[in-house]
XYZ file of C-alpha atoms in Angstrom:
607
model
C 178.156 -11.727 -288.345
C 176.478 -13.883 -290.960
C 172.974 -15.300 -290.765
C 171.883 -17.451 -293.711
C 168.571 -19.193 -294.401
C 168.261 -21.895 -297.059
C 164.931 -22.696 -298.662
C 165.301 -26.342 -299.673
C 168.671 -26.490 -301.394
C 168.498 -22.846 -302.565
C 170.217 -20.215 -300.412
C 169.083 -16.641 -300.050
C 170.829 -13.488 -298.928
C 169.593 -11.632 -295.910
C 170.274 -7.969 -295.258
C 171.773 -7.557 -291.810
C 171.968 -4.098 -290.283
C 174.906 -3.726 -287.932
C 175.286 -0.833 -285.562
C 178.773 0.187 -284.461
C 179.108 2.931 -281.888
C 175.597 4.193 -282.665
C 176.282 4.354 -286.446
C 174.371 2.016 -288.770
C 176.450 -0.035 -291.177
C 174.682 -2.182 -293.799
C 176.448 -5.387 -294.723
C 175.318 -7.731 -297.510
C 175.738 -11.419 -296.862
C 176.268 -13.312 -300.104
C 174.262 -16.325 -301.094
C 177.414 -18.451 -301.146
C 177.995 -17.624 -297.500
C 181.020 -15.348 -298.100
C 181.391 -11.895 -296.596
C 183.900 -9.064 -296.554
C 183.716 -9.160 -292.759
C 186.111 -11.403 -290.835
C 183.305 -11.896 -288.284
C 181.637 -14.756 -290.099
C 179.903 -17.422 -288.031
C 177.049 -19.784 -288.471
C 175.459 -22.191 -286.042
C 173.972 -25.554 -286.805
C 172.391 -28.377 -284.866
C 170.496 -31.562 -285.419
C 167.664 -29.927 -283.444
C 167.331 -26.714 -285.434
C 164.000 -26.228 -287.185
C 162.693 -22.908 -288.430
C 161.719 -19.579 -286.954
C 158.735 -17.378 -287.897
C 159.402 -13.679 -288.505
C 161.708 -13.638 -285.519
C 162.823 -10.164 -284.339
C 166.481 -10.753 -283.499
C 169.150 -8.780 -281.671
C 172.720 -9.933 -282.417
C 175.648 -8.794 -280.269
C 179.227 -9.412 -281.453
C 182.446 -8.985 -279.563
C 185.845 -9.325 -281.260
C 189.053 -9.373 -279.294
C 190.844 -6.075 -279.560
C 188.052 -4.328 -281.468
C 184.922 -2.374 -280.724
C 181.564 -3.950 -279.975
C 179.256 -4.472 -282.873
C 175.510 -4.782 -282.524
C 173.044 -5.582 -285.253
C 169.471 -6.580 -285.858
C 168.128 -8.906 -288.509
C 165.031 -7.105 -289.624
C 163.564 -9.247 -292.367
C 163.485 -12.834 -291.027
C 161.331 -15.133 -293.116
C 159.679 -18.464 -292.417
C 161.661 -21.073 -294.414
C 162.813 -24.649 -294.194
C 166.428 -24.984 -293.041
C 169.044 -27.271 -294.543
C 172.530 -25.900 -294.278
C 172.634 -22.796 -292.035
C 170.169 -22.001 -289.308
C 168.619 -19.460 -286.970
C 168.518 -20.546 -283.348
C 165.174 -21.462 -281.713
C 164.689 -21.767 -277.918
C 164.377 -25.550 -277.911
C 167.764 -25.972 -279.586
C 169.498 -24.168 -276.759
C 167.392 -25.904 -274.102
C 168.304 -29.244 -275.682
C 172.011 -28.356 -275.685
C 172.290 -29.298 -279.361
C 174.040 -26.173 -280.647
C 177.378 -26.630 -282.382
C 179.726 -24.188 -284.081
C 180.534 -24.648 -287.754
C 181.556 -22.889 -290.948
C 179.355 -21.810 -293.791
C 178.876 -24.634 -296.246
C 178.998 -27.440 -293.674
C 176.517 -30.082 -294.629
C 173.641 -30.946 -292.375
C 172.972 -34.692 -292.125
C 169.294 -34.383 -292.982
C 166.607 -31.860 -293.818
C 164.538 -30.660 -290.879
C 160.750 -30.369 -291.311
C 159.244 -26.921 -290.674
C 158.241 -26.306 -287.043
C 156.799 -23.179 -285.481
C 158.324 -21.854 -282.264
C 157.176 -18.938 -280.078
C 159.482 -15.991 -279.659
C 161.581 -16.572 -276.536
C 164.880 -15.045 -275.369
C 168.009 -16.912 -276.592
C 171.607 -16.587 -275.501
C 174.632 -18.318 -277.069
C 178.408 -17.941 -276.704
C 180.769 -19.646 -279.171
C 184.417 -19.385 -280.181
C 184.898 -18.836 -283.904
C 187.395 -20.709 -286.120
C 189.528 -17.531 -286.408
C 189.648 -17.168 -282.594
C 186.955 -14.509 -282.233
C 184.537 -14.633 -279.317
C 180.994 -14.143 -280.564
C 177.894 -13.768 -278.409
C 174.560 -14.061 -280.146
C 171.670 -12.902 -278.051
C 168.378 -13.524 -279.800
C 165.381 -12.027 -278.007
C 162.127 -10.242 -278.795
C 162.796 -6.539 -278.616
C 160.932 -4.430 -276.065
C 159.631 -2.155 -278.806
C 157.632 -5.051 -280.171
C 155.965 -5.664 -276.799
C 155.057 -2.071 -275.938
C 153.544 0.690 -277.985
C 155.502 3.912 -278.198
C 153.166 5.533 -275.703
C 153.483 2.642 -273.259
C 157.260 2.707 -273.604
C 157.294 6.456 -272.929
C 155.160 5.996 -269.815
C 157.463 3.222 -268.601
C 160.487 5.440 -269.095
C 158.862 8.308 -267.210
C 157.809 5.950 -264.398
C 161.357 4.644 -264.085
C 162.801 8.154 -263.970
C 160.184 9.274 -261.413
C 160.876 6.212 -259.252
C 164.647 6.743 -259.333
C 164.223 10.433 -258.566
C 161.879 9.679 -255.647
C 164.423 7.198 -254.243
C 167.201 9.793 -254.448
C 169.050 8.172 -257.367
C 169.304 11.387 -259.357
C 172.391 10.280 -261.305
C 170.695 7.081 -262.463
C 167.532 9.024 -263.312
C 169.530 11.465 -265.426
C 171.327 8.583 -267.152
C 168.024 6.947 -268.078
C 166.682 10.284 -269.308
C 169.735 10.768 -271.502
C 169.591 7.211 -272.891
C 165.942 7.496 -273.896
C 166.408 11.053 -275.197
C 163.764 12.521 -272.919
C 164.100 16.319 -272.870
C 163.736 18.366 -269.702
C 160.671 20.111 -271.107
C 158.698 16.885 -271.274
C 159.503 15.893 -267.682
C 158.661 18.890 -265.521
C 157.709 18.693 -261.781
C 154.032 18.166 -262.641
C 154.929 15.171 -264.801
C 157.191 13.844 -262.057
C 154.339 14.042 -259.545
C 151.991 12.323 -261.989
C 154.299 9.337 -262.443
C 155.506 9.062 -258.848
C 154.327 5.796 -257.345
C 153.072 4.466 -260.679
C 155.808 1.839 -260.910
C 155.144 0.609 -257.354
C 151.405 0.535 -258.043
C 151.888 -1.538 -261.190
C 154.240 -3.871 -259.390
C 151.840 -4.505 -256.490
C 149.030 -5.000 -259.014
C 151.081 -7.734 -260.644
C 151.576 -9.368 -257.236
C 147.831 -9.287 -256.576
C 147.130 -10.754 -259.993
C 149.671 -13.489 -259.350
C 147.868 -14.340 -256.104
C 144.557 -14.486 -257.935
C 146.109 -16.749 -260.533
C 147.428 -19.028 -257.793
C 143.986 -19.128 -256.157
C 142.362 -19.957 -259.471
C 144.944 -22.647 -260.145
C 144.257 -24.129 -256.727
C 140.533 -24.066 -257.413
C 141.125 -25.669 -260.808
C 143.145 -28.438 -259.174
C 140.365 -29.020 -256.654
C 137.733 -29.201 -259.374
C 139.921 -31.541 -261.402
C 140.222 -33.833 -258.391
C 136.449 -33.824 -258.012
C 136.125 -34.564 -261.701
C 138.604 -37.434 -261.496
C 136.818 -38.970 -258.507
C 133.336 -38.534 -259.960
C 131.420 -41.387 -261.497
C 128.895 -41.289 -264.338
C 126.106 -42.027 -261.882
C 127.081 -39.127 -259.607
C 127.094 -36.766 -262.605
C 123.674 -38.006 -263.664
C 122.343 -37.585 -260.153
C 123.610 -34.018 -259.982
C 122.244 -33.075 -263.388
C 118.910 -34.780 -262.937
C 118.118 -33.731 -259.371
C 114.418 -33.415 -258.608
C 113.588 -29.924 -257.263
C 110.766 -31.431 -255.191
C 113.200 -33.579 -253.203
C 116.420 -31.538 -253.354
C 117.958 -30.646 -249.984
C 120.945 -28.420 -249.173
C 124.297 -30.085 -248.653
C 127.592 -28.767 -247.293
C 129.747 -27.065 -248.333
C 127.897 -23.917 -249.319
C 128.188 -22.763 -252.916
C 129.047 -19.236 -251.770
C 130.133 -17.789 -248.445
C 129.423 -14.069 -248.537
C 131.610 -11.933 -246.312
C 131.320 -8.205 -245.682
C 129.213 -7.611 -242.564
C 131.057 -6.519 -239.448
C 128.466 -7.748 -236.926
C 126.231 -10.879 -236.713
C 123.726 -11.521 -239.487
C 120.112 -11.318 -238.318
C 118.099 -12.016 -241.485
C 118.208 -12.899 -245.178
C 115.673 -12.585 -248.023
C 115.617 -13.476 -251.742
C 114.368 -11.141 -254.455
C 111.335 -12.858 -256.065
C 112.598 -12.393 -259.644
C 116.261 -11.428 -259.791
C 119.401 -13.173 -258.493
C 119.587 -10.786 -255.544
C 119.828 -11.644 -251.875
C 119.420 -9.139 -249.044
C 120.987 -9.592 -245.613
C 120.416 -7.565 -242.472
C 122.939 -7.256 -239.678
C 123.596 -5.842 -236.252
C 126.120 -3.531 -237.942
C 123.090 -1.343 -238.898
C 123.412 -2.100 -242.615
C 121.657 -4.105 -245.288
C 123.779 -5.691 -247.984
C 122.566 -6.716 -251.428
C 124.353 -9.681 -252.988
C 124.319 -11.398 -256.357
C 123.902 -14.975 -255.162
C 124.743 -16.413 -258.604
C 128.153 -14.735 -258.710
C 128.695 -14.607 -254.972
C 129.477 -10.894 -255.125
C 128.432 -7.865 -253.089
C 126.344 -5.427 -255.140
C 125.728 -2.595 -252.681
C 125.390 -1.652 -249.011
C 122.292 0.184 -247.717
C 122.823 2.573 -244.817
C 120.023 4.416 -243.087
C 119.149 2.556 -239.908
C 120.858 3.829 -236.780
C 120.681 0.549 -234.834
C 120.743 -3.172 -235.578
C 118.699 -4.329 -238.579
C 116.562 -7.215 -237.280
C 114.663 -8.401 -240.373
C 114.329 -7.895 -244.136
C 111.749 -9.021 -246.699
C 110.991 -8.540 -250.407
C 107.435 -8.043 -251.669
C 104.908 -5.366 -252.406
C 102.519 -4.494 -255.243
C 102.658 -6.706 -258.306
C 105.276 -5.497 -260.762
C 106.754 -3.131 -258.176
C 108.859 -5.213 -255.790
C 110.128 -3.392 -252.706
C 112.516 -4.290 -249.906
C 111.342 -3.758 -246.330
C 113.600 -3.660 -243.281
C 113.051 -3.177 -239.570
C 115.390 -2.217 -236.801
C 116.015 -1.641 -233.121
C 115.811 2.079 -233.991
C 111.969 1.627 -233.829
C 111.418 2.144 -237.570
C 110.448 0.208 -240.672
C 112.073 1.343 -243.916
C 111.153 0.718 -247.556
C 113.740 0.527 -250.348
C 113.136 0.546 -254.103
C 115.319 -1.987 -256.021
C 114.277 -0.365 -259.313
C 115.784 2.957 -258.196
C 119.173 1.731 -256.961
C 117.614 0.708 -253.629
C 116.724 4.257 -252.687
C 115.130 4.622 -249.259
C 111.682 5.768 -250.380
C 109.819 5.696 -247.083
C 110.330 5.383 -243.325
C 107.460 4.093 -241.190
C 107.634 5.239 -237.535
C 105.048 4.203 -234.977
C 106.306 1.302 -232.860
C 107.356 2.083 -229.310
C 110.141 -0.491 -229.123
C 112.448 -2.555 -231.342
C 110.785 -3.857 -234.515
C 111.738 -7.539 -234.721
C 110.027 -8.789 -237.886
C 108.537 -7.540 -241.166
C 106.581 -9.466 -243.815
C 104.781 -8.339 -246.933
C 101.238 -9.675 -247.064
C 100.547 -11.358 -250.434
C 97.695 -10.038 -252.577
C 94.298 -11.677 -252.528
C 93.339 -11.393 -248.865
C 89.604 -11.541 -248.425
C 88.032 -8.173 -247.660
C 91.315 -6.379 -248.308
C 91.453 -5.158 -251.920
C 94.689 -3.253 -251.277
C 96.423 -6.223 -249.637
C 99.168 -6.224 -252.281
C 100.291 -2.948 -250.686
C 100.191 -4.272 -247.125
C 103.140 -4.860 -244.832
C 103.023 -6.410 -241.348
C 105.517 -5.600 -238.606
C 106.011 -7.148 -235.161
C 107.602 -5.366 -232.239
C 108.866 -5.668 -228.722
C 106.049 -3.265 -227.806
C 103.774 -6.391 -227.950
C 101.861 -5.242 -231.042
C 101.577 -6.117 -234.714
C 101.007 -3.253 -237.117
C 99.638 -3.424 -240.662
C 100.914 -0.697 -243.019
C 99.930 0.582 -246.445
C 103.283 0.866 -248.207
C 101.980 3.297 -250.840
C 100.911 5.913 -248.294
C 102.971 4.955 -245.249
C 99.867 4.923 -243.052
C 99.349 2.386 -240.272
C 95.975 0.807 -241.109
C 95.514 -1.335 -238.015
C 97.203 -2.537 -234.840
C 96.741 -6.092 -233.560
C 97.028 -6.582 -229.800
C 96.876 -9.808 -227.821
C 100.403 -11.023 -227.113
C 101.641 -10.515 -223.580
C 105.290 -10.005 -224.458
C 107.737 -9.269 -227.273
C 106.316 -10.368 -230.662
C 109.193 -12.241 -232.308
C 108.231 -13.367 -235.817
C 105.520 -13.309 -238.480
C 104.359 -15.607 -241.296
C 101.471 -14.676 -243.646
C 99.361 -17.241 -245.510
C 99.829 -17.534 -249.309
C 96.554 -15.736 -249.987
C 97.231 -13.000 -247.415
C 94.145 -13.712 -245.328
C 95.871 -15.159 -242.265
C 98.883 -13.999 -240.289
C 100.788 -16.180 -237.824
C 102.855 -14.635 -235.024
C 105.060 -15.900 -232.199
C 106.078 -14.254 -228.964
C 108.211 -14.346 -225.856
C 104.940 -15.108 -224.011
C 105.522 -18.751 -225.148
C 102.575 -18.725 -227.551
C 101.882 -18.519 -231.249
C 98.742 -16.810 -232.524
C 96.839 -16.983 -235.801
C 95.065 -13.830 -236.966
C 92.288 -13.557 -239.562
C 92.954 -10.252 -241.328
C 89.537 -10.285 -243.004
C 87.876 -9.647 -239.620
C 87.857 -6.494 -237.466
C 90.649 -6.050 -234.955
C 88.507 -7.166 -232.020
C 87.676 -10.496 -233.688
C 90.881 -11.007 -235.699
C 92.474 -13.514 -233.285
C 91.448 -16.957 -234.575
C 93.583 -19.371 -232.518
C 96.241 -19.446 -229.806
C 98.785 -22.267 -229.772
C 100.120 -23.401 -226.388
C 102.781 -26.110 -226.337
C 106.196 -24.489 -225.894
C 107.803 -23.932 -222.495
C 110.091 -21.090 -223.512
C 110.220 -18.146 -225.918
C 108.776 -19.067 -229.339
C 111.362 -17.656 -231.739
C 110.018 -18.530 -235.184
C 107.083 -19.873 -237.171
C 105.993 -20.935 -240.655
C 102.575 -21.563 -242.168
C 102.586 -24.774 -244.190
C 101.993 -24.458 -247.956
C 99.353 -26.602 -249.671
C 102.059 -28.945 -251.006
C 102.568 -30.269 -247.452
C 98.923 -31.270 -246.934
C 99.247 -34.879 -248.241
C 102.027 -35.531 -245.689
C 100.736 -33.546 -242.702
C 97.211 -34.935 -243.045
C 98.647 -38.343 -242.110
C 100.066 -36.859 -238.909
C 96.644 -35.365 -238.203
C 94.960 -38.735 -238.807
C 92.909 -37.411 -241.681
C 91.725 -39.859 -244.333
C 91.780 -37.148 -246.960
C 94.039 -34.107 -247.128
C 92.434 -30.661 -247.049
C 91.866 -28.958 -250.424
C 94.845 -27.060 -251.821
C 92.735 -23.902 -251.912
C 92.496 -23.878 -248.108
C 95.147 -21.322 -247.084
C 96.071 -22.194 -243.477
C 95.591 -25.794 -242.317
C 98.938 -26.558 -240.645
C 101.842 -24.637 -239.143
C 105.189 -25.125 -237.433
C 106.819 -23.238 -234.579
C 110.301 -23.353 -233.056
C 111.492 -22.083 -229.723
C 114.207 -21.750 -227.146
C 113.109 -25.065 -225.654
C 115.022 -26.616 -228.634
C 111.784 -28.128 -229.970
C 109.811 -27.791 -233.188
C 106.052 -28.166 -232.914
C 103.687 -28.965 -235.779
C 100.079 -27.855 -235.245
C 96.774 -28.035 -236.996
C 95.005 -24.694 -237.109
C 92.516 -26.107 -234.616
C 95.241 -25.683 -231.978
C 96.167 -29.357 -231.575
C 99.881 -30.205 -231.548
C 100.343 -33.013 -234.076
C 104.066 -33.676 -233.704
C 107.093 -32.566 -231.701
C 110.442 -32.731 -233.472
C 113.515 -32.952 -231.253
C 117.162 -33.158 -232.206
C 118.632 -29.663 -232.081
C 120.973 -28.926 -229.170
C 120.188 -25.226 -228.920
C 117.539 -22.603 -229.689
C 115.540 -22.932 -232.900
C 115.990 -19.683 -234.811
C 114.303 -20.175 -238.194
C 111.946 -22.538 -240.054
C 111.189 -23.022 -243.749
C 108.957 -25.552 -245.481
C 110.345 -27.145 -248.637
C 108.256 -25.836 -251.582
C 107.822 -29.455 -252.689
C 106.002 -30.124 -249.428
C 107.893 -33.180 -248.220
C 110.414 -31.537 -245.909
C 110.698 -28.978 -243.141
C 114.022 -27.198 -242.636
C 115.142 -25.685 -239.341
C 118.111 -23.531 -238.345
C 119.498 -23.465 -234.854
C 122.078 -21.986 -232.533
C 123.735 -25.424 -232.577
C 125.314 -24.249 -235.910
C 123.283 -26.676 -238.042
C 120.396 -26.827 -240.469
C 118.256 -29.945 -240.062
C 115.971 -31.448 -242.684
C 112.872 -33.258 -241.421
C 110.998 -35.702 -243.659
C 107.254 -35.141 -243.194
C 106.529 -38.322 -245.156
C 108.315 -40.279 -242.394
C 106.485 -38.595 -239.518
C 109.110 -35.905 -239.155
C 112.253 -38.037 -239.149
C 115.504 -36.051 -239.388
C 117.074 -37.162 -242.667
C 119.938 -34.666 -242.981
C 122.066 -32.484 -240.747
C 123.976 -29.710 -242.522
C 126.936 -28.139 -240.724
C 125.962 -24.682 -241.865
C 128.162 -22.245 -239.929
C 130.933 -21.724 -237.403
C 128.570 -20.031 -234.958
C 124.832 -19.692 -234.294
C 122.664 -19.919 -237.433
C 120.345 -16.954 -236.966
C 118.249 -16.965 -240.153
C 117.126 -19.226 -242.988
C 115.258 -18.696 -246.242
C 114.334 -20.929 -249.150
C 114.778 -19.389 -252.599
C 111.585 -17.926 -253.940
C 109.646 -20.106 -256.362
C 108.395 -18.642 -259.624
C 104.727 -18.993 -260.480
C 103.639 -18.691 -264.100
C 100.097 -17.795 -265.073
C 98.396 -20.154 -267.543
C 97.624 -17.107 -269.684
C 101.340 -16.398 -269.974
C 102.116 -19.982 -270.907
C 99.468 -19.816 -273.654
C 100.858 -16.548 -274.999
C 98.236 -14.306 -273.390
C 98.915 -11.023 -271.724
C 98.614 -12.446 -268.230
C 98.619 -9.093 -266.562
C 102.325 -8.564 -266.769
C 103.826 -12.022 -266.691
C 104.707 -14.455 -263.971
C 104.489 -13.687 -260.282
C 107.310 -14.474 -257.918
C 106.634 -16.209 -254.651
C 107.543 -13.753 -251.926
C 110.061 -15.659 -249.840
C 108.002 -18.784 -249.600
C 104.532 -17.305 -250.073
C 102.912 -17.317 -253.475
C 100.632 -14.558 -254.600
C 97.228 -15.657 -255.876
C 95.927 -19.183 -256.033
C 98.621 -21.790 -256.340
C 96.154 -24.081 -258.048
C 95.909 -21.639 -260.944
C 99.646 -21.234 -261.397
C 102.539 -23.458 -262.406
C 105.258 -23.458 -259.739
C 108.932 -23.651 -260.629
C 110.893 -24.579 -257.501
C 114.356 -23.100 -257.100
C 116.933 -25.343 -255.430
C 118.286 -22.481 -253.377
C 118.724 -21.925 -249.639
C 120.446 -19.096 -247.762
C 121.296 -18.729 -244.115
C 122.889 -16.046 -241.972
C 125.068 -16.583 -238.941
C 126.627 -14.919 -235.950
C 129.976 -15.764 -237.579
C 129.319 -12.715 -239.846
C 128.824 -14.841 -242.986
C 125.909 -15.401 -245.324
C 125.966 -18.827 -246.973
C 124.172 -19.849 -250.134
C 123.419 -23.502 -250.860
C 122.287 -24.516 -254.342
C 122.056 -27.515 -256.638
């Protein structure tokens, strides 16, 4: 076999090592193309450029003689003029021809770089020999010696496990693997490894196919997009942004219906409670499950983030009659269990700091129960500080005011009630709202940003001051209606459109919209500037939508913005309720909505 490279018009000898019957034979190929061997072939083509440091295996067969095998070990990158190595494209193009050394090539070929790919060529020599040149990257160049050894052992273990002992012994002999290095313990170690690697490759191939499909989908969206649509998406106004299907992430892991969702005030964490007795913590940016919290023995009915400033906690309540506290800073350890209710606990809400007459309000947690009571807890001690009584049936939901002074509750007694937590228990009930004709499932106190719009519904010439904590509220019930009230008890507006029970309400932080979730599988967006007109219907789930939360806004203290100490930095709004005075803080609205459904999925909508 002769392989010759020519640099320009100057030839150069290449040392080819031939192996015959396992014995190495060195053969010098002269610069004039001559050789003492009768096996002298070259290949040329109009398509043949150059090859870079190509590891080559050459197999030769000569009629009536033994097989010869050799490897060119010192290939160099050169221009080719007269005799050539064989790149993949030459074979693919079908341009290979057989010729003798010294044949002239019609023109010089410019240098081109080709990747190492397997090559196979069969030609009949001028002297009648049959020569097969198989040029391919050798396995030793792809695997390290340790990887190759592990592959060999895996092959032998696989063959042995399948009962192919003869084949296993043949492989062991070929790779020179002694018995001592492949004892029963080693066999057990490598059993199943080959199958495991193979199935891993299949899984990776599926992931690649999924990613390719996603890439194609995104490319189609990119091709159909217009400059104006890109600008609209990039320059969306957080004060007017509304969720739109499809959801950015659909989070799947719960085995029973979702009952509640809550955003961490600072981090990209989302908690979901379910009837499967667990709480799951998700990274809503990545759409991935972070951990599962197990401690409740019955359905988890509600979850909420909040607590003392700088020490955010997660609270959960359950049909097992308890409220539990979890510490996100300590891997969500269950730090406290609060027993005391006599029936299922249906709702929990942290009470923001700043409530009048309640200096420890940052440590307060409210819980509502089927035992018809509302309890206020000190989360640092676990003590129940007070019990509010007044509802005649199951207390369904709670909503505290941004300053923590007022607490709104709804009940199966078809009423909503507003409590003033700065007053003693006997005088705490401030107002009862009567307008629904069925169970009142949910409620939301309106933030100050809604006052300019809701004051028009109330017929006010001037909106209330932003420092007034509880001027308007909304309730939703099983009568499929949403009611908007003033805190004087007057129903200002009834919003109809849902075809089933209203399960959750959330005011847009910008103040212009009210969002509602229903058992009709939709989220509806109501424009308060247009007297509550429904401006968007989002097909949010494949079953009842049981919960809804708007992403927590971030409030920055002026002192922080000016470089002051600010008492520890910005304060996160606790699931729609800002701590402290909103007038003194700069609000950064997050375009982020999450909902939970009976279809076992949590969905995250974002800009």
